[in-house]
């Protein structure tokens, strides 16, 4: 078996692109996708975010990239664990490489510092029949942007650190973190859920959430391998509930 | 050519046990509900499990899509094929309150829906099934046209739909070439693992 190239060893860079995920997906659909190839854009005109919301990014201020992974050897059932691996990698980047405190993952795929969102992940997969062929992992990380619309409740590494950050350095460190996480995903994926849960906002404590317009509180027991969130004795799918910070 | 034929065979073979399981489950469900509420029952008129089994068989062989029957306060509706729901039997609440306990093993061993659903009725068609639990989307976003509609010609590798689960978006590509004959699930509705999504004429 040949060794797969490291994530980030092959980079396609754009000043501006509709969406790095769309571009990566197009490569995958054309059969031109190589494992580890990463699409980076300084600016996205149609960056994808939560529920179709556009990821708001100032030009050249933030890190926007999409990683193409060959997942043909992996089980479809482990998709959420891949999400967990990338969320944990981003958390480690913020906590270890930039020594930012109070970092947490908001289920299922957002990174928060205190109550402000700093990064998000959006995974799109290519499935042929029943076989998982590719995963496109889109990452948006706020680096040097300092002004955000107040309703966005967002922040950046610069806002948290107080000084301008070298984006190419962030990129290098991010690749180290995600390569580490991906290796773990390939070899011992179960530990990743425990790690993800340990970083989860509100883990093992009382949290509030909205379900069908009503607010509830409950003990958060963490996410399962399949991504279901356990609160008290119930399990919830994404979309069923909205967590309050 | 030979490869294609064998693939089709494999699909057809896989189908039968899955469907059987669904039908069994549905019958069982009725049976167990009856068992729990029998003490409240004051209705002498009802269907027994043999009658229900016979009805199921009759519907299966007849090709009708839906059968509704009433006997006293007892109502039963049997649907097949055309709906997207996997259930074969749908019992009204009255059924649950009125029926006698039925031996579950008998229900489980009842011959169940071998020739009922559309993919079996027209065995030259290929059923595209959901690889996971999630939400089915026919287009990449609400303002975009559907990836595929009935009558469209598709080839291997074409995107058919998206199934979203836990904010993970899965583009489902076709393994076969052919024509879309039927879309079995409504846009934005939940789907189960292995649930039929499309019928394709190869």
Short mmCIF file of C-alpha atoms in Angstrom, two decimals:
data_model
loop_
_atom_site.label_atom_id
_atom_site.label_comp_id
_atom_site.label_asym_id
_atom_site.label_seq_id
_atom_site.Cartn_x
_atom_site.Cartn_y
_atom_site.Cartn_z
CA UNK A 1 0.00 0.00 0.00
CA UNK A 2 1.34 3.36 -0.94
CA UNK A 3 1.46 6.04 1.65
CA UNK A 4 -1.06 8.79 1.17
CA UNK A 5 0.32 12.31 0.81
CA UNK A 6 0.04 14.52 3.86
CA UNK A 7 -2.81 16.99 4.06
CA UNK A 8 -1.58 20.30 2.72
CA UNK A 9 1.37 18.93 0.74
CA UNK A 10 -0.51 19.91 -2.39
CA UNK A 11 -2.18 23.31 -2.20
CA UNK A 12 -4.30 25.09 -4.78
CA UNK A 13 -4.57 28.72 -3.86
CA UNK A 14 -6.98 31.40 -5.02
CA UNK A 15 -7.22 35.07 -4.32
CA UNK A 16 -10.94 34.69 -4.68
CA UNK A 17 -13.26 31.76 -5.33
CA UNK A 18 -17.00 31.09 -4.99
CA UNK A 19 -16.49 28.48 -2.31
CA UNK A 20 -13.44 26.34 -1.60
CA UNK A 21 -15.78 23.43 -0.80
CA UNK A 22 -17.52 23.74 -4.17
CA UNK A 23 -14.18 23.83 -5.97
CA UNK A 24 -12.93 20.78 -4.08
CA UNK A 25 -16.21 18.98 -4.73
CA UNK A 26 -15.88 19.71 -8.43
CA UNK A 27 -12.41 18.16 -8.46
CA UNK A 28 -13.75 15.11 -6.68
CA UNK A 29 -16.66 14.77 -9.09
CA UNK A 30 -14.35 15.07 -12.09
CA UNK A 31 -12.14 12.34 -10.69
CA UNK A 32 -9.24 14.78 -10.34
CA UNK A 33 -9.08 14.78 -6.59
CA UNK A 34 -5.97 13.57 -4.83
CA UNK A 35 -6.02 12.79 -1.14
CA UNK A 36 -4.70 15.68 0.93
CA UNK A 37 -5.10 18.33 -1.74
CA UNK A 38 -6.16 21.57 -0.11
CA UNK A 39 -7.97 24.48 -1.69
CA UNK A 40 -7.21 27.82 -0.05
CA UNK A 41 -8.87 31.13 -0.78
CA UNK A 42 -8.13 34.57 0.55
CA UNK A 43 -11.74 35.41 -0.04
CA UNK A 44 -14.88 33.48 -0.82
CA UNK A 45 -17.78 35.09 -2.62
CA UNK A 46 -20.17 32.29 -1.68
CA UNK A 47 -18.56 30.70 1.34
CA UNK A 48 -20.83 28.17 2.94
CA UNK A 49 -21.76 28.43 6.56
CA UNK A 50 -24.37 27.27 8.92
CA UNK A 51 -27.76 26.60 7.33
CA UNK A 52 -26.81 28.24 4.08
CA UNK A 53 -25.60 31.37 5.81
CA UNK A 54 -22.64 32.94 4.11
CA UNK A 55 -19.43 32.76 6.08
CA UNK A 56 -18.55 36.42 6.51
CA UNK A 57 -14.89 36.92 6.02
CA UNK A 58 -12.86 40.02 5.34
CA UNK A 59 -10.43 39.76 2.46
CA UNK A 60 -7.05 38.27 3.39
CA UNK A 61 -7.87 38.38 7.08
CA UNK A 62 -8.96 34.84 7.66
CA UNK A 63 -8.05 31.30 6.80
CA UNK A 64 -10.50 29.62 4.46
CA UNK A 65 -9.68 26.20 3.14
CA UNK A 66 -11.08 22.88 2.06
CA UNK A 67 -9.26 19.60 2.42
CA UNK A 68 -9.94 16.66 0.10
CA UNK A 69 -9.75 13.28 1.81
CA UNK A 70 -9.90 9.90 0.13
CA UNK A 71 -12.29 8.03 2.41
CA UNK A 72 -12.80 4.93 0.26
CA UNK A 73 -11.26 2.77 3.02
CA UNK A 74 -13.49 4.21 5.73
CA UNK A 75 -16.96 3.24 6.86
CA UNK A 76 -19.76 5.73 6.23
CA UNK A 77 -20.81 5.21 9.84
CA UNK A 78 -17.63 6.95 11.02
CA UNK A 79 -18.42 10.28 9.34
CA UNK A 80 -19.19 12.07 12.55
CA UNK A 81 -15.90 10.89 14.04
CA UNK A 82 -14.09 12.61 11.18
CA UNK A 83 -15.97 15.79 12.10
CA UNK A 84 -14.91 15.25 15.71
CA UNK A 85 -11.27 14.85 14.65
CA UNK A 86 -11.23 18.16 12.79
CA UNK A 87 -13.08 20.01 15.55
CA UNK A 88 -10.55 18.75 18.09
CA UNK A 89 -7.65 19.73 15.80
CA UNK A 90 -8.96 23.30 15.61
CA UNK A 91 -9.46 23.43 19.37
CA UNK A 92 -5.88 22.25 19.92
CA UNK A 93 -4.58 24.86 17.49
CA UNK A 94 -6.28 27.63 19.46
CA UNK A 95 -5.40 26.26 22.90
CA UNK A 96 -1.86 24.97 22.34
CA UNK A 97 -0.42 27.01 19.48
CA UNK A 98 -2.04 30.32 20.46
CA UNK A 99 -2.64 29.65 24.14
CA UNK A 100 -6.15 30.98 24.01
CA UNK A 101 -8.21 30.07 27.07
CA UNK A 102 -11.84 29.03 27.31
CA UNK A 103 -11.97 27.26 23.93
CA UNK A 104 -14.83 24.86 23.36
CA UNK A 105 -16.61 22.98 20.61
CA UNK A 106 -20.25 23.81 20.15
CA UNK A 107 -22.01 20.70 18.96
CA UNK A 108 -21.83 19.69 16.25
CA UNK A 109 -19.12 21.61 14.40
CA UNK A 110 -18.34 25.12 15.63
CA UNK A 111 -15.40 26.43 17.64
CA UNK A 112 -16.04 28.99 20.32
CA UNK A 113 -13.92 31.14 22.59
CA UNK A 114 -16.14 31.92 25.55
CA UNK A 115 -19.41 32.83 23.81
CA UNK A 116 -17.98 33.88 20.48
CA UNK A 117 -17.53 31.80 17.38
CA UNK A 118 -13.98 31.73 16.04
CA UNK A 119 -14.09 28.88 13.57
CA UNK A 120 -16.44 26.47 11.86
CA UNK A 121 -16.26 23.25 9.93
CA UNK A 122 -18.47 22.13 7.08
CA UNK A 123 -18.09 18.61 5.76
CA UNK A 124 -19.46 17.47 2.42
CA UNK A 125 -19.09 13.90 1.28
CA UNK A 126 -19.19 12.12 -2.04
CA UNK A 127 -20.96 8.78 -1.85
CA UNK A 128 -21.28 6.40 -4.79
CA UNK A 129 -24.08 3.98 -4.04
CA UNK A 130 -23.13 2.88 -0.54
CA UNK A 131 -19.43 3.70 -0.76
CA UNK A 132 -17.92 6.80 0.80
CA UNK A 133 -15.45 8.03 -1.78
CA UNK A 134 -14.35 11.48 -0.72
CA UNK A 135 -14.79 13.84 2.16
CA UNK A 136 -14.40 17.56 1.63
CA UNK A 137 -13.65 19.23 4.95
CA UNK A 138 -14.18 22.95 4.78
CA UNK A 139 -12.63 25.09 7.51
CA UNK A 140 -13.21 28.76 8.20
CA UNK A 141 -10.98 30.25 10.87
CA UNK A 142 -11.10 33.90 11.86
CA UNK A 143 -7.53 35.11 12.19
CA UNK A 144 -7.01 38.86 11.81
CA UNK A 145 -10.53 40.17 11.36
CA UNK A 146 -11.38 42.44 14.25
CA UNK A 147 -14.77 43.85 13.38
CA UNK A 148 -17.79 41.58 13.27
CA UNK A 149 -21.45 42.45 13.10
CA UNK A 150 -22.55 42.28 16.76
CA UNK A 151 -25.36 39.83 15.98
CA UNK A 152 -22.78 37.35 14.70
CA UNK A 153 -21.22 36.90 18.14
CA UNK A 154 -17.87 36.17 16.51
CA UNK A 155 -14.24 36.69 17.34
CA UNK A 156 -10.80 35.95 15.90
CA UNK A 157 -7.36 34.86 17.04
CA UNK A 158 -6.23 38.49 16.83
CA UNK A 159 -9.14 39.67 18.96
CA UNK A 160 -8.25 37.11 21.59
CA UNK A 161 -4.47 37.63 21.45
CA UNK A 162 -4.36 41.39 20.91
CA UNK A 163 -1.79 41.35 18.11
CA UNK A 164 -1.65 40.78 14.34
CA UNK A 165 -1.13 37.13 13.46
CA UNK A 166 0.96 35.74 10.60
CA UNK A 167 -1.60 33.83 8.53
CA UNK A 168 0.96 31.61 6.82
CA UNK A 169 2.10 30.54 10.26
CA UNK A 170 -1.48 29.70 11.28
CA UNK A 171 -1.81 27.68 8.13
CA UNK A 172 1.37 25.70 8.86
CA UNK A 173 0.28 24.97 12.41
CA UNK A 174 -3.21 24.04 11.32
CA UNK A 175 -1.85 21.49 8.85
CA UNK A 176 0.24 19.92 11.63
CA UNK A 177 -2.82 19.66 13.87
CA UNK A 178 -5.12 18.24 11.22
CA UNK A 179 -2.55 15.72 10.00
CA UNK A 180 -2.19 14.52 13.57
CA UNK A 181 -5.95 14.27 14.00
CA UNK A 182 -6.41 12.52 10.67
CA UNK A 183 -3.76 9.93 11.56
CA UNK A 184 -5.64 9.24 14.74
CA UNK A 185 -8.87 8.96 12.77
CA UNK A 186 -7.31 6.30 10.57
CA UNK A 187 -5.75 4.32 13.41
CA UNK A 188 -7.85 4.72 16.52
CA UNK A 189 -10.99 6.63 15.85
CA UNK A 190 -12.86 5.83 19.06
CA UNK A 191 -10.57 7.95 21.23
CA UNK A 192 -11.58 10.92 19.09
CA UNK A 193 -15.13 10.93 20.41
CA UNK A 194 -13.88 10.98 24.01
CA UNK A 195 -11.57 13.84 23.10
CA UNK A 196 -14.32 15.71 21.26
CA UNK A 197 -16.62 15.33 24.25
CA UNK A 198 -13.98 16.57 26.67
CA UNK A 199 -13.81 19.77 24.59
CA UNK A 200 -17.57 20.06 24.17
CA UNK A 201 -19.24 23.21 25.44
CA UNK A 202 -21.22 22.32 28.55
CA UNK A 203 -19.90 18.77 28.79
CA UNK A 204 -21.04 17.03 31.98
CA UNK A 205 -22.87 20.10 33.17
CA UNK A 206 -26.30 21.68 32.99
CA UNK A 207 -27.01 23.31 29.66
CA UNK A 208 -29.99 25.09 28.13
CA UNK A 209 -31.46 24.34 24.76
CA UNK A 210 -34.44 25.23 22.62
CA UNK A 211 -36.72 22.53 21.32
CA UNK A 212 -39.84 23.36 19.33
CA UNK A 213 -39.75 26.93 20.57
CA UNK A 214 -39.47 26.07 24.26
CA UNK A 215 -36.39 26.38 26.44
CA UNK A 216 -35.25 23.41 28.49
CA UNK A 217 -32.29 22.64 30.70
CA UNK A 218 -30.60 19.30 31.10
CA UNK A 219 -27.39 17.48 31.87
CA UNK A 220 -25.18 17.24 28.78
CA UNK A 221 -23.61 13.78 28.56
CA UNK A 222 -21.84 14.38 25.26
CA UNK A 223 -22.13 13.17 21.68
CA UNK A 224 -22.29 9.58 20.50
CA UNK A 225 -20.19 8.14 17.70
CA UNK A 226 -23.03 8.82 15.29
CA UNK A 227 -23.23 12.44 16.41
CA UNK A 228 -26.43 12.23 18.43
CA UNK A 229 -26.25 14.52 21.44
CA UNK A 230 -27.21 13.01 24.81
CA UNK A 231 -28.98 15.33 27.25
CA UNK A 232 -30.46 13.71 30.34
CA UNK A 233 -31.94 10.46 29.02
CA UNK A 234 -32.69 11.75 25.54
CA UNK A 235 -30.74 11.79 22.30
CA UNK A 236 -31.09 14.54 19.78
CA UNK A 237 -30.30 14.91 16.10
CA UNK A 238 -28.87 18.11 14.75
CA UNK A 239 -31.77 20.34 13.79
CA UNK A 240 -34.01 19.00 16.54
CA UNK A 241 -32.58 21.30 19.17
CA UNK A 242 -30.60 24.51 19.39
CA UNK A 243 -28.05 24.81 22.16
CA UNK A 244 -27.85 28.04 24.11
CA UNK A 245 -24.47 29.30 25.21
CA UNK B 1 -22.77 -6.23 -20.21
CA UNK B 2 -22.30 -9.32 -18.10
CA UNK B 3 -21.15 -7.14 -15.24
CA UNK B 4 -24.27 -5.05 -15.40
CA UNK B 5 -26.53 -8.08 -15.32
CA UNK B 6 -24.86 -9.52 -12.26
CA UNK B 7 -25.13 -6.24 -10.43
CA UNK B 8 -28.84 -6.16 -11.09
CA UNK B 9 -29.21 -9.64 -9.79
CA UNK B 10 -27.46 -8.71 -6.62
CA UNK B 11 -29.81 -5.80 -6.09
CA UNK B 12 -32.83 -7.98 -6.59
CA UNK B 13 -31.56 -10.61 -4.21
CA UNK B 14 -30.87 -8.10 -1.52
CA UNK B 15 -34.32 -6.66 -1.74
CA UNK B 16 -36.43 -9.60 -0.71
CA UNK B 17 -35.19 -10.09 2.86
CA UNK B 18 -35.25 -6.39 3.60
CA UNK B 19 -38.84 -6.08 2.63
CA UNK B 20 -39.80 -9.13 4.58
CA UNK B 21 -38.28 -7.58 7.63
CA UNK B 22 -40.32 -4.42 7.22
CA UNK B 23 -43.54 -6.33 6.85
CA UNK B 24 -42.77 -8.49 9.85
CA UNK B 25 -42.02 -5.48 11.92
CA UNK B 26 -45.30 -3.87 10.98
CA UNK B 27 -47.34 -6.92 11.86
CA UNK B 28 -45.49 -7.33 15.10
CA UNK B 29 -46.15 -3.74 16.00
CA UNK B 30 -49.87 -4.26 15.67
CA UNK B 31 -49.69 -7.44 17.66
CA UNK B 32 -47.75 -6.01 20.55
CA UNK B 33 -49.96 -2.94 20.80
CA UNK B 34 -52.99 -5.13 20.97
CA UNK B 35 -51.47 -7.11 23.74
CA UNK B 36 -50.96 -4.08 25.91
CA UNK B 37 -54.45 -2.66 25.65
CA UNK B 38 -56.61 -5.73 25.58
CA UNK B 39 -57.89 -5.34 29.08
CA UNK B 40 -59.52 -2.07 28.13
CA UNK B 41 -61.29 -3.64 25.21
CA UNK B 42 -65.04 -3.86 25.37
CA UNK B 43 -65.54 -4.42 21.65
CA UNK B 44 -66.56 -7.86 20.56
CA UNK B 45 -66.03 -7.12 16.88
CA UNK B 46 -62.49 -7.05 15.63
CA UNK B 47 -60.02 -8.62 13.27
CA UNK B 48 -57.90 -11.48 14.46
CA UNK B 49 -54.32 -11.94 13.39
CA UNK B 50 -55.17 -14.60 10.80
CA UNK B 51 -57.58 -12.24 9.14
CA UNK B 52 -54.99 -9.50 9.09
CA UNK B 53 -52.46 -11.90 7.61
CA UNK B 54 -54.95 -12.96 4.95
CA UNK B 55 -55.70 -9.33 4.17
CA UNK B 56 -52.01 -8.59 3.79
CA UNK B 57 -51.61 -11.48 1.41
CA UNK B 58 -54.68 -10.50 -0.55
CA UNK B 59 -53.39 -6.94 -0.93
CA UNK B 60 -49.95 -8.19 -1.92
CA UNK B 61 -51.23 -10.38 -4.70
CA UNK B 62 -53.89 -7.97 -5.94
CA UNK B 63 -51.68 -5.01 -6.71
CA UNK B 64 -54.04 -2.51 -5.06
CA UNK B 65 -52.26 0.30 -3.28
CA UNK B 66 -54.54 0.82 -0.36
CA UNK B 67 -57.24 -1.15 1.41
CA UNK B 68 -59.47 0.23 4.17
CA UNK B 69 -61.81 -1.98 6.14
CA UNK B 70 -64.15 -1.41 9.06
CA UNK B 71 -65.69 -3.98 11.33
CA UNK B 72 -67.63 -2.53 14.23
CA UNK B 73 -65.41 0.07 15.81
CA UNK B 74 -62.33 -1.60 14.37
CA UNK B 75 -60.67 0.02 11.38
CA UNK B 76 -57.69 -1.15 9.44
CA UNK B 77 -55.78 0.46 6.61
CA UNK B 78 -53.25 -1.45 4.56
CA UNK B 79 -51.05 0.51 2.23
CA UNK B 80 -48.24 -0.60 0.02
CA UNK B 81 -45.74 0.48 -2.52
CA UNK B 82 -46.64 4.03 -3.39
CA UNK B 83 -45.99 5.74 -0.09
CA UNK B 84 -42.52 6.64 1.03
CA UNK B 85 -43.13 5.33 4.54
CA UNK B 86 -41.62 1.93 5.12
CA UNK B 87 -44.62 0.64 7.07
CA UNK B 88 -46.86 -1.83 5.32
CA UNK B 89 -49.63 -1.83 7.87
CA UNK B 90 -51.02 1.29 9.42
CA UNK B 91 -53.54 0.69 12.10
CA UNK B 92 -55.87 3.38 13.39
CA UNK B 93 -55.93 4.03 17.13
CA UNK B 94 -59.19 2.17 17.41
CA UNK B 95 -57.44 -0.98 16.26
CA UNK B 96 -55.09 -0.77 19.16
CA UNK B 97 -57.92 -0.41 21.65
CA UNK B 98 -60.09 -3.18 20.34
CA UNK B 99 -58.11 -6.18 19.21
CA UNK B 100 -57.44 -9.37 21.14
CA UNK B 101 -53.92 -10.45 22.00
CA UNK B 102 -52.30 -12.29 19.15
CA UNK B 103 -49.40 -14.71 19.33
CA UNK B 104 -46.44 -12.74 18.11
CA UNK B 105 -44.52 -15.71 16.68
CA UNK B 106 -47.43 -16.48 14.40
CA UNK B 107 -47.37 -12.94 13.15
CA UNK B 108 -43.67 -13.08 12.62
CA UNK B 109 -43.82 -16.23 10.59
CA UNK B 110 -46.68 -15.04 8.43
CA UNK B 111 -45.72 -14.86 4.78
CA UNK B 112 -45.04 -11.19 4.27
CA UNK B 113 -45.27 -8.91 1.29
CA UNK B 114 -43.04 -10.71 -1.16
CA UNK B 115 -44.29 -9.09 -4.33
CA UNK B 116 -45.79 -5.84 -3.19
CA UNK B 117 -43.51 -2.87 -3.47
CA UNK B 118 -42.82 -1.11 -6.73
CA UNK B 119 -39.26 -2.27 -7.23
CA UNK B 120 -40.36 -5.87 -7.04
CA UNK B 121 -43.43 -5.37 -9.18
CA UNK B 122 -41.27 -4.12 -12.02
CA UNK B 123 -38.17 -6.20 -11.61
CA UNK B 124 -36.26 -4.57 -14.43
CA UNK B 125 -35.96 -1.41 -12.31
CA UNK B 126 -33.07 -0.64 -10.01
CA UNK B 127 -33.77 0.85 -6.62
CA UNK B 128 -31.40 3.50 -5.31
CA UNK B 129 -31.39 3.32 -1.53
CA UNK B 130 -30.25 5.70 1.17
CA UNK B 131 -26.83 4.79 2.55
CA UNK B 132 -27.69 6.42 5.90
CA UNK B 133 -30.24 7.93 8.23
CA UNK B 134 -30.73 11.62 7.54
CA UNK B 135 -32.72 14.23 5.68
CA UNK B 136 -33.25 13.86 1.94
CA UNK B 137 -32.72 16.87 -0.32
CA UNK B 138 -33.33 16.90 -4.05
CA UNK B 139 -31.25 20.03 -4.68
CA UNK B 140 -28.09 21.59 -3.29
CA UNK B 141 -30.06 24.51 -1.81
CA UNK B 142 -33.72 25.53 -1.70
CA UNK B 143 -33.32 28.05 -4.53
CA UNK B 144 -31.62 25.57 -6.87
CA UNK B 145 -33.36 23.16 -9.25
CA UNK B 146 -33.40 19.47 -8.29
CA UNK B 147 -30.39 17.38 -9.30
CA UNK B 148 -32.71 14.87 -10.98
CA UNK B 149 -36.34 14.62 -11.97
CA UNK B 150 -38.51 11.86 -13.39
CA UNK B 151 -37.61 11.22 -17.01
CA UNK B 152 -34.05 12.48 -16.69
CA UNK B 153 -31.28 10.35 -18.10
CA UNK B 154 -28.50 9.67 -15.64
CA UNK B 155 -25.13 8.09 -15.92
CA UNK B 156 -22.85 6.50 -13.38
CA UNK B 157 -21.40 9.17 -11.12
CA UNK B 158 -24.18 11.72 -11.55
CA UNK B 159 -25.37 13.34 -8.33
CA UNK B 160 -28.90 12.22 -7.46
CA UNK B 161 -29.58 13.89 -4.13
CA UNK B 162 -28.13 14.99 -0.81
CA UNK B 163 -28.70 13.20 2.47
CA UNK B 164 -27.80 15.40 5.43
CA UNK B 165 -27.10 14.06 8.90
CA UNK B 166 -25.59 15.96 11.82
CA UNK B 167 -24.65 18.78 9.49
CA UNK B 168 -22.65 16.42 7.35
CA UNK B 169 -23.79 16.78 3.75
CA UNK B 170 -23.67 13.67 1.61
CA UNK B 171 -23.89 13.89 -2.15
CA UNK B 172 -25.29 10.58 -3.34
CA UNK B 173 -24.01 9.61 -6.76
CA UNK B 174 -25.54 7.02 -9.01
CA UNK B 175 -23.87 3.64 -9.43
CA UNK B 176 -25.87 2.97 -12.56
CA UNK B 177 -26.85 4.59 -15.84
CA UNK B 178 -30.45 4.84 -16.91
CA UNK B 179 -33.60 6.89 -16.63
CA UNK B 180 -35.23 8.11 -13.43
CA UNK B 181 -38.65 6.46 -13.31
CA UNK B 182 -39.77 7.57 -9.89
CA UNK B 183 -38.66 9.75 -6.99
CA UNK B 184 -39.90 7.95 -3.89
CA UNK B 185 -39.22 10.56 -1.19
CA UNK B 186 -40.35 14.16 -0.83
CA UNK B 187 -37.78 16.91 -0.62
CA UNK B 188 -36.58 17.70 2.92
CA UNK B 189 -38.13 14.62 4.50
CA UNK B 190 -36.35 12.21 6.85
CA UNK B 191 -35.04 8.95 5.44
CA UNK B 192 -33.94 5.74 7.10
CA UNK B 193 -30.97 3.56 6.29
CA UNK B 194 -31.67 1.49 3.14
CA UNK B 195 -34.89 3.36 2.39
CA UNK B 196 -35.63 3.37 -1.36
CA UNK B 197 -35.09 6.85 -2.84
CA UNK B 198 -35.30 6.48 -6.61
CA UNK B 199 -36.34 3.94 -9.18
CA UNK B 200 -34.07 3.80 -12.20
CA UNK B 201 -34.72 2.02 -15.46
CA UNK B 202 -31.32 0.80 -16.65
#
